[in-house]
PDB file of C-alpha atoms and ligand atoms in Angstrom:
ATOM      1  CA  MET A   1      -9.454  -6.296 -30.927  1.00  0.00           C
ATOM      2  CA  ALA A   2      -6.272  -5.576 -28.890  1.00  0.00           C
ATOM      3  CA  ALA A   3      -4.382  -8.720 -27.819  1.00  0.00           C
ATOM      4  CA  LYS A   4      -4.630  -9.550 -24.115  1.00  0.00           C
ATOM      5  CA  PRO A   5      -1.332  -8.668 -22.424  1.00  0.00           C
ATOM      6  CA  ASP A   6       0.752 -11.511 -21.010  1.00  0.00           C
ATOM      7  CA  LEU A   7       0.628 -10.086 -17.521  1.00  0.00           C
ATOM      8  CA  LYS A   8       0.941 -11.781 -14.145  1.00  0.00           C
ATOM      9  CA  LEU A   9       0.941 -10.210 -10.708  1.00  0.00           C
ATOM     10  CA  LEU A  10       2.545 -12.078  -7.821  1.00  0.00           C
ATOM     11  CA  GLY A  11       0.896 -10.814  -4.674  1.00  0.00           C
ATOM     12  CA  MET A  12      -0.362 -11.376  -1.168  1.00  0.00           C
ATOM     13  CA  SER A  13      -3.860 -10.087  -0.621  1.00  0.00           C
ATOM     14  CA  VAL A  14      -3.326  -7.977   2.516  1.00  0.00           C
ATOM     15  CA  SER A  15       0.030  -6.427   1.543  1.00  0.00           C
ATOM     16  CA  PRO A  16      -0.425  -2.645   1.101  1.00  0.00           C
ATOM     17  CA  PHE A  17       2.167  -2.662  -1.698  1.00  0.00           C
ATOM     18  CA  VAL A  18       0.229  -5.338  -3.567  1.00  0.00           C
ATOM     19  CA  ILE A  19      -3.052  -3.511  -2.948  1.00  0.00           C
ATOM     20  CA  ARG A  20      -1.462  -0.382  -4.448  1.00  0.00           C
ATOM     21  CA  VAL A  21      -0.516  -2.204  -7.646  1.00  0.00           C
ATOM     22  CA  ARG A  22      -3.892  -3.920  -7.900  1.00  0.00           C
ATOM     23  CA  MET A  23      -5.544  -0.509  -7.572  1.00  0.00           C
ATOM     24  CA  ALA A  24      -3.354   0.852 -10.384  1.00  0.00           C
ATOM     25  CA  LEU A  25      -4.277  -2.105 -12.631  1.00  0.00           C
ATOM     26  CA  HIS A  26      -7.912  -1.606 -11.746  1.00  0.00           C
ATOM     27  CA  MET A  27      -7.749   2.117 -12.593  1.00  0.00           C
ATOM     28  CA  LYS A  28      -6.318   1.243 -15.990  1.00  0.00           C
ATOM     29  CA  GLY A  29      -8.704  -1.667 -16.510  1.00  0.00           C
ATOM     30  CA  VAL A  30      -5.808  -3.926 -17.521  1.00  0.00           C
ATOM     31  CA  SER A  31      -6.594  -7.633 -17.370  1.00  0.00           C
ATOM     32  CA  HIS A  32      -3.986  -9.830 -15.726  1.00  0.00           C
ATOM     33  CA  GLU A  33      -3.527 -13.098 -13.896  1.00  0.00           C
ATOM     34  CA  TYR A  34      -3.243 -12.637 -10.137  1.00  0.00           C
ATOM     35  CA  ILE A  35      -1.159 -15.293  -8.353  1.00  0.00           C
ATOM     36  CA  GLU A  36      -1.381 -15.285  -4.542  1.00  0.00           C
ATOM     37  CA  GLN A  37       1.933 -16.066  -2.798  1.00  0.00           C
ATOM     38  CA  ASP A  38       2.635 -17.744   0.522  1.00  0.00           C
ATOM     39  CA  LEU A  39       5.289 -15.510   2.101  1.00  0.00           C
ATOM     40  CA  PHE A  40       6.050 -18.151   4.748  1.00  0.00           C
ATOM     41  CA  ASN A  41       6.972 -20.574   1.997  1.00  0.00           C
ATOM     42  CA  LYS A  42       8.105 -18.611  -1.048  1.00  0.00           C
ATOM     43  CA  SER A  43       7.550 -20.081  -4.503  1.00  0.00           C
ATOM     44  CA  GLU A  44      10.307 -20.640  -7.062  1.00  0.00           C
ATOM     45  CA  LEU A  45       8.533 -18.154  -9.303  1.00  0.00           C
ATOM     46  CA  LEU A  46       8.725 -15.443  -6.620  1.00  0.00           C
ATOM     47  CA  LEU A  47      12.366 -16.192  -5.775  1.00  0.00           C
ATOM     48  CA  GLU A  48      13.459 -16.045  -9.383  1.00  0.00           C
ATOM     49  CA  SER A  49      11.321 -12.999 -10.240  1.00  0.00           C
ATOM     50  CA  SER A  50      12.414 -10.964  -7.213  1.00  0.00           C
ATOM     51  CA  PRO A  51      15.945 -12.261  -6.632  1.00  0.00           C
ATOM     52  CA  VAL A  52      17.156  -9.194  -4.705  1.00  0.00           C
ATOM     53  CA  GLU A  53      14.350  -8.548  -2.209  1.00  0.00           C
ATOM     54  CA  LYS A  54      12.247 -11.722  -2.597  1.00  0.00           C
ATOM     55  CA  LYS A  55       9.155  -9.627  -1.950  1.00  0.00           C
ATOM     56  CA  VAL A  56       5.716  -9.103  -3.437  1.00  0.00           C
ATOM     57  CA  PRO A  57       4.440  -7.415  -5.515  1.00  0.00           C
ATOM     58  CA  VAL A  58       6.120  -8.477  -8.731  1.00  0.00           C
ATOM     59  CA  LEU A  59       4.526  -7.692 -12.086  1.00  0.00           C
ATOM     60  CA  ILE A  60       5.621 -10.055 -14.847  1.00  0.00           C
ATOM     61  CA  HIS A  61       4.985  -8.575 -18.288  1.00  0.00           C
ATOM     62  CA  ASP A  62       5.818 -10.741 -21.315  1.00  0.00           C
ATOM     63  CA  GLY A  63       8.033 -12.816 -19.028  1.00  0.00           C
ATOM     64  CA  LYS A  64       9.963  -9.794 -17.670  1.00  0.00           C
ATOM     65  CA  PRO A  65       9.608  -9.034 -13.936  1.00  0.00           C
ATOM     66  CA  VAL A  66       9.179  -5.520 -12.536  1.00  0.00           C
ATOM     67  CA  CYS A  67       9.693  -5.189  -8.764  1.00  0.00           C
ATOM     68  CA  ASP A  68       8.864  -2.551  -6.135  1.00  0.00           C
ATOM     69  CA  SER A  69       5.394  -1.029  -6.065  1.00  0.00           C
ATOM     70  CA  PRO A  70       6.247   2.622  -6.924  1.00  0.00           C
ATOM     71  CA  ALA A  71       8.239   1.423  -9.954  1.00  0.00           C
ATOM     72  CA  ILE A  72       5.440  -0.974 -10.921  1.00  0.00           C
ATOM     73  CA  VAL A  73       2.764   1.735 -10.690  1.00  0.00           C
ATOM     74  CA  GLN A  74       4.845   4.053 -12.867  1.00  0.00           C
ATOM     75  CA  TYR A  75       5.444   1.203 -15.341  1.00  0.00           C
ATOM     76  CA  ILE A  76       1.703   0.505 -15.567  1.00  0.00           C
ATOM     77  CA  ASP A  77       1.016   4.210 -16.074  1.00  0.00           C
ATOM     78  CA  GLU A  78       3.573   4.431 -18.890  1.00  0.00           C
ATOM     79  CA  VAL A  79       2.830   1.165 -20.704  1.00  0.00           C
ATOM     80  CA  TRP A  80      -0.943   1.675 -20.604  1.00  0.00           C
ATOM     81  CA  ALA A  81      -0.776   5.465 -21.022  1.00  0.00           C
ATOM     82  CA  ALA A  82      -3.555   5.375 -23.587  1.00  0.00           C
ATOM     83  CA  THR A  83      -5.848   3.256 -21.383  1.00  0.00           C
ATOM     84  CA  GLY A  84      -7.916   4.637 -18.494  1.00  0.00           C
ATOM     85  CA  PRO A  85      -7.038   7.756 -16.495  1.00  0.00           C
ATOM     86  CA  PRO A  86      -3.431   8.858 -15.889  1.00  0.00           C
ATOM     87  CA  ILE A  87      -2.120   7.701 -12.505  1.00  0.00           C
ATOM     88  CA  LEU A  88       0.828  10.066 -12.038  1.00  0.00           C
ATOM     89  CA  PRO A  89       0.296  13.795 -12.693  1.00  0.00           C
ATOM     90  CA  ALA A  90       1.410  15.101 -16.110  1.00  0.00           C
ATOM     91  CA  ASP A  91       3.036  18.216 -14.650  1.00  0.00           C
ATOM     92  CA  PRO A  92       6.706  17.478 -13.713  1.00  0.00           C
ATOM     93  CA  TYR A  93       6.522  19.458 -10.464  1.00  0.00           C
ATOM     94  CA  GLU A  94       3.325  17.725  -9.343  1.00  0.00           C
ATOM     95  CA  ARG A  95       4.854  14.368 -10.331  1.00  0.00           C
ATOM     96  CA  ALA A  96       7.890  15.095  -8.164  1.00  0.00           C
ATOM     97  CA  VAL A  97       5.674  16.092  -5.220  1.00  0.00           C
ATOM     98  CA  ALA A  98       3.556  12.918  -5.604  1.00  0.00           C
ATOM     99  CA  ARG A  99       6.744  10.807  -5.706  1.00  0.00           C
ATOM    100  CA  PHE A 100       8.143  12.569  -2.636  1.00  0.00           C
ATOM    101  CA  TRP A 101       5.036  11.824  -0.563  1.00  0.00           C
ATOM    102  CA  THR A 102       4.845   8.234  -1.824  1.00  0.00           C
ATOM    103  CA  ALA A 103       8.442   7.679  -0.670  1.00  0.00           C
ATOM    104  CA  TYR A 104       7.593   9.377   2.640  1.00  0.00           C
ATOM    105  CA  VAL A 105       4.639   7.027   3.210  1.00  0.00           C
ATOM    106  CA  ASP A 106       6.759   3.971   2.354  1.00  0.00           C
ATOM    107  CA  ASP A 107       9.677   5.059   4.529  1.00  0.00           C
ATOM    108  CA  LYS A 108       7.599   5.961   7.568  1.00  0.00           C
ATOM    109  CA  LEU A 109       4.151   4.391   7.663  1.00  0.00           C
ATOM    110  CA  PHE A 110       4.813   0.712   6.967  1.00  0.00           C
ATOM    111  CA  PRO A 111       7.859   0.535   9.308  1.00  0.00           C
ATOM    112  CA  ALA A 112       5.813   2.184  12.099  1.00  0.00           C
ATOM    113  CA  TYR A 113       2.954  -0.259  11.435  1.00  0.00           C
ATOM    114  CA  ALA A 114       5.321  -3.244  11.546  1.00  0.00           C
ATOM    115  CA  GLY A 115       6.996  -1.773  14.652  1.00  0.00           C
ATOM    116  CA  THR A 116       3.609  -1.500  16.390  1.00  0.00           C
ATOM    117  CA  ALA A 117       2.690  -5.079  15.528  1.00  0.00           C
ATOM    118  CA  LYS A 118       6.150  -6.355  16.470  1.00  0.00           C
ATOM    119  CA  ALA A 119       6.601  -4.367  19.726  1.00  0.00           C
ATOM    120  CA  ALA A 120       7.716  -6.564  22.628  1.00  0.00           C
ATOM    121  CA  THR A 121       6.642  -4.122  25.365  1.00  0.00           C
ATOM    122  CA  GLU A 122       3.809  -1.627  25.878  1.00  0.00           C
ATOM    123  CA  GLU A 123       6.371   1.177  25.969  1.00  0.00           C
ATOM    124  CA  GLU A 124       7.744   0.185  22.569  1.00  0.00           C
ATOM    125  CA  ARG A 125       4.235  -0.072  21.161  1.00  0.00           C
ATOM    126  CA  THR A 126       3.306   3.395  22.446  1.00  0.00           C
ATOM    127  CA  GLN A 127       6.445   4.812  20.842  1.00  0.00           C
ATOM    128  CA  GLN A 128       5.529   3.281  17.456  1.00  0.00           C
ATOM    129  CA  ILE A 129       1.922   4.409  17.778  1.00  0.00           C
ATOM    130  CA  ASN A 130       3.115   7.969  18.422  1.00  0.00           C
ATOM    131  CA  GLU A 131       5.285   7.718  15.309  1.00  0.00           C
ATOM    132  CA  MET A 132       2.187   6.668  13.350  1.00  0.00           C
ATOM    133  CA  PHE A 133       0.301   9.707  14.689  1.00  0.00           C
ATOM    134  CA  ALA A 134       3.180  11.978  13.629  1.00  0.00           C
ATOM    135  CA  VAL A 135       3.105  10.514  10.105  1.00  0.00           C
ATOM    136  CA  MET A 136      -0.660  10.940   9.873  1.00  0.00           C
ATOM    137  CA  GLY A 137      -0.269  14.586  10.971  1.00  0.00           C
ATOM    138  CA  GLN A 138       2.191  15.156   8.122  1.00  0.00           C
ATOM    139  CA  LEU A 139      -0.163  13.481   5.668  1.00  0.00           C
ATOM    140  CA  GLU A 140      -2.987  15.752   6.800  1.00  0.00           C
ATOM    141  CA  GLU A 141      -0.802  18.703   5.771  1.00  0.00           C
ATOM    142  CA  ALA A 142       0.181  16.951   2.531  1.00  0.00           C
ATOM    143  CA  PHE A 143      -3.488  16.499   1.689  1.00  0.00           C
ATOM    144  CA  ALA A 144      -4.207  20.208   2.252  1.00  0.00           C
ATOM    145  CA  GLN A 145      -1.242  21.101   0.042  1.00  0.00           C
ATOM    146  CA  CYS A 146      -1.845  18.624  -2.808  1.00  0.00           C
ATOM    147  CA  SER A 147      -5.632  18.541  -3.083  1.00  0.00           C
ATOM    148  CA  ASN A 148      -6.193  22.302  -3.435  1.00  0.00           C
ATOM    149  CA  GLY A 149      -9.548  21.968  -1.715  1.00  0.00           C
ATOM    150  CA  LYS A 150     -10.654  19.095  -3.982  1.00  0.00           C
ATOM    151  CA  ALA A 151     -11.834  15.621  -3.010  1.00  0.00           C
ATOM    152  CA  PHE A 152      -8.598  13.661  -3.529  1.00  0.00           C
ATOM    153  CA  PHE A 153      -4.839  14.163  -3.288  1.00  0.00           C
ATOM    154  CA  ALA A 154      -4.803  14.188  -7.100  1.00  0.00           C
ATOM    155  CA  GLY A 155      -7.800  16.545  -7.438  1.00  0.00           C
ATOM    156  CA  ASP A 156     -11.283  15.504  -8.585  1.00  0.00           C
ATOM    157  CA  SER A 157     -10.411  11.814  -8.934  1.00  0.00           C
ATOM    158  CA  ILE A 158      -7.838   9.448  -7.462  1.00  0.00           C
ATOM    159  CA  GLY A 159      -4.191   9.376  -8.583  1.00  0.00           C
ATOM    160  CA  ASN A 160      -0.822   8.046  -7.519  1.00  0.00           C
ATOM    161  CA  LEU A 161      -0.755   9.576  -4.058  1.00  0.00           C
ATOM    162  CA  ASP A 162      -4.322   8.527  -3.305  1.00  0.00           C
ATOM    163  CA  ILE A 163      -3.458   4.887  -3.940  1.00  0.00           C
ATOM    164  CA  ALA A 164      -0.088   5.243  -2.150  1.00  0.00           C
ATOM    165  CA  VAL A 165      -1.813   6.402   1.036  1.00  0.00           C
ATOM    166  CA  GLY A 166      -5.082   4.537   0.434  1.00  0.00           C
ATOM    167  CA  CYS A 167      -3.425   1.129   0.191  1.00  0.00           C
ATOM    168  CA  ASN A 168      -2.339   1.595   3.826  1.00  0.00           C
ATOM    169  CA  LEU A 169      -5.825   2.274   5.206  1.00  0.00           C
ATOM    170  CA  LEU A 170      -6.307  -1.470   5.734  1.00  0.00           C
ATOM    171  CA  LEU A 171      -3.285  -1.573   8.057  1.00  0.00           C
ATOM    172  CA  LEU A 172      -4.697   1.310  10.077  1.00  0.00           C
ATOM    173  CA  GLU A 173      -7.935  -0.671  10.381  1.00  0.00           C
ATOM    174  CA  VAL A 174      -5.924  -3.682  11.578  1.00  0.00           C
ATOM    175  CA  LEU A 175      -4.319  -1.612  14.353  1.00  0.00           C
ATOM    176  CA  ARG A 176      -7.700  -0.157  15.266  1.00  0.00           C
ATOM    177  CA  SER A 177      -9.150  -3.626  15.540  1.00  0.00           C
ATOM    178  CA  MET A 178      -6.198  -5.053  17.517  1.00  0.00           C
ATOM    179  CA  TYR A 179      -5.291  -2.121  19.801  1.00  0.00           C
ATOM    180  CA  GLY A 180      -8.295   0.228  19.626  1.00  0.00           C
ATOM    181  CA  VAL A 181      -6.256   3.138  18.233  1.00  0.00           C
ATOM    182  CA  GLU A 182      -7.988   5.468  15.767  1.00  0.00           C
ATOM    183  CA  PHE A 183      -5.404   6.885  13.365  1.00  0.00           C
ATOM    184  CA  VAL A 184      -7.774   8.538  10.901  1.00  0.00           C
ATOM    185  CA  ASP A 185     -10.084  10.496  13.105  1.00  0.00           C
ATOM    186  CA  THR A 186     -12.217  13.555  12.527  1.00  0.00           C
ATOM    187  CA  GLY A 187     -10.640  15.392  15.501  1.00  0.00           C
ATOM    188  CA  ARG A 188      -6.919  15.026  14.744  1.00  0.00           C
ATOM    189  CA  THR A 189      -6.981  14.620  10.974  1.00  0.00           C
ATOM    190  CA  PRO A 190     -10.342  15.911   9.679  1.00  0.00           C
ATOM    191  CA  LEU A 191      -9.246  16.252   6.041  1.00  0.00           C
ATOM    192  CA  LEU A 192      -7.790  12.738   5.931  1.00  0.00           C
ATOM    193  CA  ALA A 193     -10.840  11.299   7.673  1.00  0.00           C
ATOM    194  CA  ALA A 194     -13.168  12.773   5.027  1.00  0.00           C
ATOM    195  CA  TRP A 195     -10.779  11.704   2.243  1.00  0.00           C
ATOM    196  CA  ALA A 196     -10.525   8.142   3.630  1.00  0.00           C
ATOM    197  CA  LYS A 197     -14.300   7.818   3.553  1.00  0.00           C
ATOM    198  CA  ARG A 198     -14.444   9.041  -0.057  1.00  0.00           C
ATOM    199  CA  PHE A 199     -11.502   6.835  -1.032  1.00  0.00           C
ATOM    200  CA  GLY A 200     -13.121   3.771   0.520  1.00  0.00           C
ATOM    201  CA  GLU A 201     -16.141   4.346  -1.712  1.00  0.00           C
ATOM    202  CA  THR A 202     -14.156   4.340  -4.967  1.00  0.00           C
ATOM    203  CA  ASP A 203     -14.351   1.316  -7.262  1.00  0.00           C
ATOM    204  CA  ALA A 204     -10.603   0.745  -6.922  1.00  0.00           C
ATOM    205  CA  ALA A 205     -10.873   0.421  -3.129  1.00  0.00           C
ATOM    206  CA  ARG A 206     -14.074  -1.609  -3.152  1.00  0.00           C
ATOM    207  CA  GLU A 207     -12.760  -4.094  -5.692  1.00  0.00           C
ATOM    208  CA  VAL A 208      -9.290  -4.596  -4.278  1.00  0.00           C
ATOM    209  CA  VAL A 209      -9.179  -4.150  -0.489  1.00  0.00           C
ATOM    210  CA  PRO A 210      -9.895  -7.383   1.427  1.00  0.00           C
ATOM    211  CA  ASP A 211     -11.950  -7.603   4.578  1.00  0.00           C
ATOM    212  CA  VAL A 212     -10.175  -6.346   7.706  1.00  0.00           C
ATOM    213  CA  HIS A 213     -10.676  -9.737   9.415  1.00  0.00           C
ATOM    214  CA  VAL A 214      -8.478 -11.390   6.790  1.00  0.00           C
ATOM    215  CA  ALA A 215      -5.756  -8.803   7.475  1.00  0.00           C
ATOM    216  CA  VAL A 216      -6.071  -9.208  11.267  1.00  0.00           C
ATOM    217  CA  GLU A 217      -5.677 -12.988  10.910  1.00  0.00           C
ATOM    218  CA  TYR A 218      -2.562 -12.476   8.802  1.00  0.00           C
ATOM    219  CA  ALA A 219      -1.123  -9.933  11.313  1.00  0.00           C
ATOM    220  CA  LYS A 220      -1.606 -12.460  14.133  1.00  0.00           C
ATOM    221  CA  LYS A 221       0.097 -15.182  12.104  1.00  0.00           C
ATOM    222  CA  ARG A 222       3.020 -12.791  11.444  1.00  0.00           C
ATOM    223  CA  GLN A 223       3.235 -11.924  15.147  1.00  0.00           C
ATOM    224  CA  ALA A 224       3.372 -15.622  16.077  1.00  0.00           C
ATOM    225  CA  TYR A 225       6.111 -16.138  13.488  1.00  0.00           C
ATOM    226  CA  TRP A 226       8.178 -13.211  14.864  1.00  0.00           C
ATOM    227  CA  ALA A 227       7.669 -14.431  18.446  1.00  0.00           C
ATOM    228  CA  ALA A 228       8.838 -17.958  17.529  1.00  0.00           C
ATOM    229  CA  ALA A 229      11.882 -16.540  15.707  1.00  0.00           C
ATOM    230  CA  ALA A 230      12.760 -14.341  18.729  1.00  0.00           C
ATOM    231  CA  ALA A 231      12.412 -17.309  21.110  1.00  0.00           C
ATOM    232  CA  THR A 232      14.952 -19.391  19.177  1.00  0.00           C
ATOM    233  CA  LYS A 233      17.604 -16.604  19.243  1.00  0.00           C
TER     234      LYS A 233
HETATM  235  N1  GSH B 301       9.399  -1.648  -1.402  1.00  0.00           N
HETATM  236  C1  GSH B 301       8.599  -2.809  -1.697  1.00  0.00           C
HETATM  237  C2  GSH B 301       8.129  -3.427  -0.398  1.00  0.00           C
HETATM  238  C3  GSH B 301       7.397  -4.734  -0.628  1.00  0.00           C
HETATM  239  C4  GSH B 301       7.215  -5.527   0.673  1.00  0.00           C
HETATM  240  O1  GSH B 301       7.710  -5.143   1.744  1.00  0.00           O
HETATM  241  N2  GSH B 301       6.493  -6.646   0.565  1.00  0.00           N
HETATM  242  C5  GSH B 301       6.321  -7.534   1.717  1.00  0.00           C
HETATM  243  C6  GSH B 301       4.840  -7.842   1.924  1.00  0.00           C
HETATM  244  S1  GSH B 301       4.018  -6.451   2.634  1.00  0.00           S
HETATM  245  C7  GSH B 301       7.016  -8.864   1.421  1.00  0.00           C
HETATM  246  O2  GSH B 301       6.932  -9.391   0.333  1.00  0.00           O
HETATM  247  N3  GSH B 301       7.680  -9.410   2.426  1.00  0.00           N
HETATM  248  C8  GSH B 301       8.312 -10.696   2.320  1.00  0.00           C
HETATM  249  C9  GSH B 301       9.518 -10.790   3.182  1.00  0.00           C
HETATM  250  O3  GSH B 301       9.934  -9.761   3.752  1.00  0.00           O
HETATM  251  O4  GSH B 301      10.059 -11.872   3.275  1.00  0.00           O
HETATM  252  C10 GSH B 301       7.408  -2.376  -2.589  1.00  0.00           C
HETATM  253  O5  GSH B 301       7.011  -1.200  -2.517  1.00  0.00           O
HETATM  254  O6  GSH B 301       6.938  -3.191  -3.381  1.00  0.00           O
END
């Protein structure tokens, strides 16, 4: 019997980056110890494992930390190459395209989400919401390009780009619940809307994504924290 890996994941349940890594571990069926972190009061373990950014997720394998979710997902895919389905495409061109869109999602979607939640005025919020719509429009085109008419970005089953976009669906639900804005809708983004439904039904999504109420509570706590910080400036 293969020895159990010495593997810990430092996370925070509603972080899209943590959700992405948990989905990758789930796809590979790799057992690990999950350690929830309080980002308002960071643990010594987090500070020493992520000394540069002090952020989750951090994967600690045999005592060695790996930071940043795209790097962690690639690490998981390479270390457990013989276990479960591949996460990144084998073809170098398709790998490069999947990496490009993952970086696009990380550069644009999370900052626009945080900007929407953080906005001090309605005007600012509308601007961020419009940015989110623009990103979703691009992702609709990316889906058409990458999926080749199949069910997922990666083809017949989920891959790197599916989890890169899919880990953010919870945040879109949070904004829908808080501001009534529908970002994945059958009118504007029909391909993404159908994909999101299919993605939500996968084992990886069902096992890993927490209830939207938990994420809304966290978003409100974050907003209160930002407001208090702004008031003391
Ligand atoms: N590029 C990083 C981003 C990770 C990140 O932003 N994590 C947030 C939680 S969503 C965090 O730990 N924030 C703590 C802080 O900013 O103090 C990744 O992909 O892993």
